[in-house]
mmCIF file of C-alpha atoms in Angstrom:
data_model
loop_
_atom_site.group_PDB
_atom_site.id
_atom_site.type_symbol
_atom_site.label_atom_id
_atom_site.label_comp_id
_atom_site.label_asym_id
_atom_site.label_seq_id
_atom_site.Cartn_x
_atom_site.Cartn_y
_atom_site.Cartn_z
ATOM 1 C CA ILE A 290 173.241 -72.142 -26.504
ATOM 2 C CA LYS A 291 173.970 -75.877 -26.233
ATOM 3 C CA THR A 292 175.604 -75.799 -29.674
ATOM 4 C CA PHE A 293 177.872 -72.936 -28.578
ATOM 5 C CA ALA A 294 178.795 -74.800 -25.403
ATOM 6 C CA ASP A 295 179.577 -77.961 -27.382
ATOM 7 C CA ALA A 296 181.651 -75.980 -29.878
ATOM 8 C CA GLY A 297 183.530 -74.249 -27.061
ATOM 9 C CA THR A 298 184.256 -77.558 -25.344
ATOM 10 C CA LEU A 299 185.482 -79.096 -28.585
ATOM 11 C CA LEU A 300 187.667 -76.069 -29.301
ATOM 12 C CA ALA A 301 189.198 -76.243 -25.814
ATOM 13 C CA LEU A 302 189.935 -79.958 -26.230
ATOM 14 C CA VAL A 303 191.576 -79.415 -29.618
ATOM 15 C CA ALA A 304 193.676 -76.549 -28.262
ATOM 16 C CA GLY A 305 194.793 -78.688 -25.325
ATOM 17 C CA VAL A 306 195.737 -81.636 -27.531
ATOM 18 C CA GLU A 307 197.616 -79.313 -29.880
ATOM 19 C CA TYR A 308 199.547 -77.740 -26.986
ATOM 20 C CA ILE A 309 200.503 -81.139 -25.535
ATOM 21 C CA GLY A 310 201.403 -82.452 -28.991
ATOM 22 C CA LYS A 311 203.734 -79.536 -29.705
ATOM 23 C CA LYS A 312 205.345 -79.923 -26.295
ATOM 24 C CA ALA A 313 205.814 -83.671 -26.785
ATOM 25 C CA LEU A 314 207.425 -83.244 -30.215
ATOM 26 C CA LYS A 315 210.102 -80.953 -28.749
ATOM 27 C CA GLU A 316 211.200 -83.652 -26.315
ATOM 28 C CA ASN A 317 213.809 -86.350 -26.947
ATOM 29 C CA PHE A 318 212.104 -89.516 -28.247
ATOM 30 C CA LEU A 319 214.928 -91.871 -27.321
ATOM 31 C CA GLY A 320 215.034 -91.145 -23.595
ATOM 32 C CA ASP A 321 214.364 -93.529 -20.763
ATOM 33 C CA PRO A 322 210.621 -93.497 -19.875
ATOM 34 C CA SER A 323 211.423 -93.096 -16.185
ATOM 35 C CA SER A 324 213.728 -90.078 -16.691
ATOM 36 C CA ASN A 325 210.953 -87.449 -16.791
ATOM 37 C CA GLY A 326 207.195 -87.107 -16.921
ATOM 38 C CA MET A 327 206.875 -86.321 -20.618
ATOM 39 C CA ASN A 328 208.811 -89.449 -21.637
ATOM 40 C CA TYR A 329 206.569 -91.493 -19.337
ATOM 41 C CA LEU A 330 203.424 -90.029 -20.932
ATOM 42 C CA LYS A 331 204.740 -90.740 -24.445
ATOM 43 C CA PHE A 332 205.552 -94.314 -23.417
ATOM 44 C CA ILE A 333 202.048 -94.818 -21.985
ATOM 45 C CA GLY A 334 200.489 -93.280 -25.134
ATOM 46 C CA VAL A 335 202.375 -95.579 -27.476
ATOM 47 C CA LEU A 336 201.608 -98.607 -25.317
ATOM 48 C CA ALA A 337 197.885 -97.783 -25.125
ATOM 49 C CA GLY A 338 197.740 -97.064 -28.867
ATOM 50 C CA SER A 339 199.349 -100.360 -29.783
ATOM 51 C CA MET A 340 197.032 -102.297 -27.456
ATOM 52 C CA PHE A 341 193.998 -100.545 -28.966
ATOM 53 C CA LEU A 342 195.209 -101.230 -32.513
ATOM 54 C CA LYS A 343 195.764 -104.924 -31.776
ATOM 55 C CA THR A 344 192.307 -105.265 -30.222
ATOM 56 C CA TYR A 345 190.714 -103.440 -33.155
ATOM 57 C CA LEU A 346 192.468 -105.602 -35.749
ATOM 58 C CA VAL A 347 191.526 -108.826 -33.931
ATOM 59 C CA ASP A 348 187.881 -107.693 -33.577
ATOM 60 C CA LYS A 349 187.678 -106.902 -37.296
ATOM 61 C CA LYS A 350 189.182 -110.348 -38.006
ATOM 62 C CA ILE A 351 192.163 -108.845 -39.815
ATOM 63 C CA LEU A 352 194.595 -110.553 -37.422
ATOM 64 C CA PRO A 353 194.115 -114.015 -35.905
ATOM 65 C CA LYS A 354 193.447 -114.184 -32.154
ATOM 66 C CA THR A 355 196.691 -116.060 -31.542
ATOM 67 C CA PHE A 356 198.830 -113.230 -32.945
#
């Protein structure tokens, strides 16, 4: 039963991410982040992704720490 619960949870998460992704792709990408909620969420997502990528690349010693 635990496997079914885990599979159901994973399926629900994937469906939610897919729904939000489709909704985000229909929006205008060049809008002001403060103009509506979806632009704000896209802005936060890109900002968080770039911060994570920089931290990952510095930790793996691909980029120098001063970059």
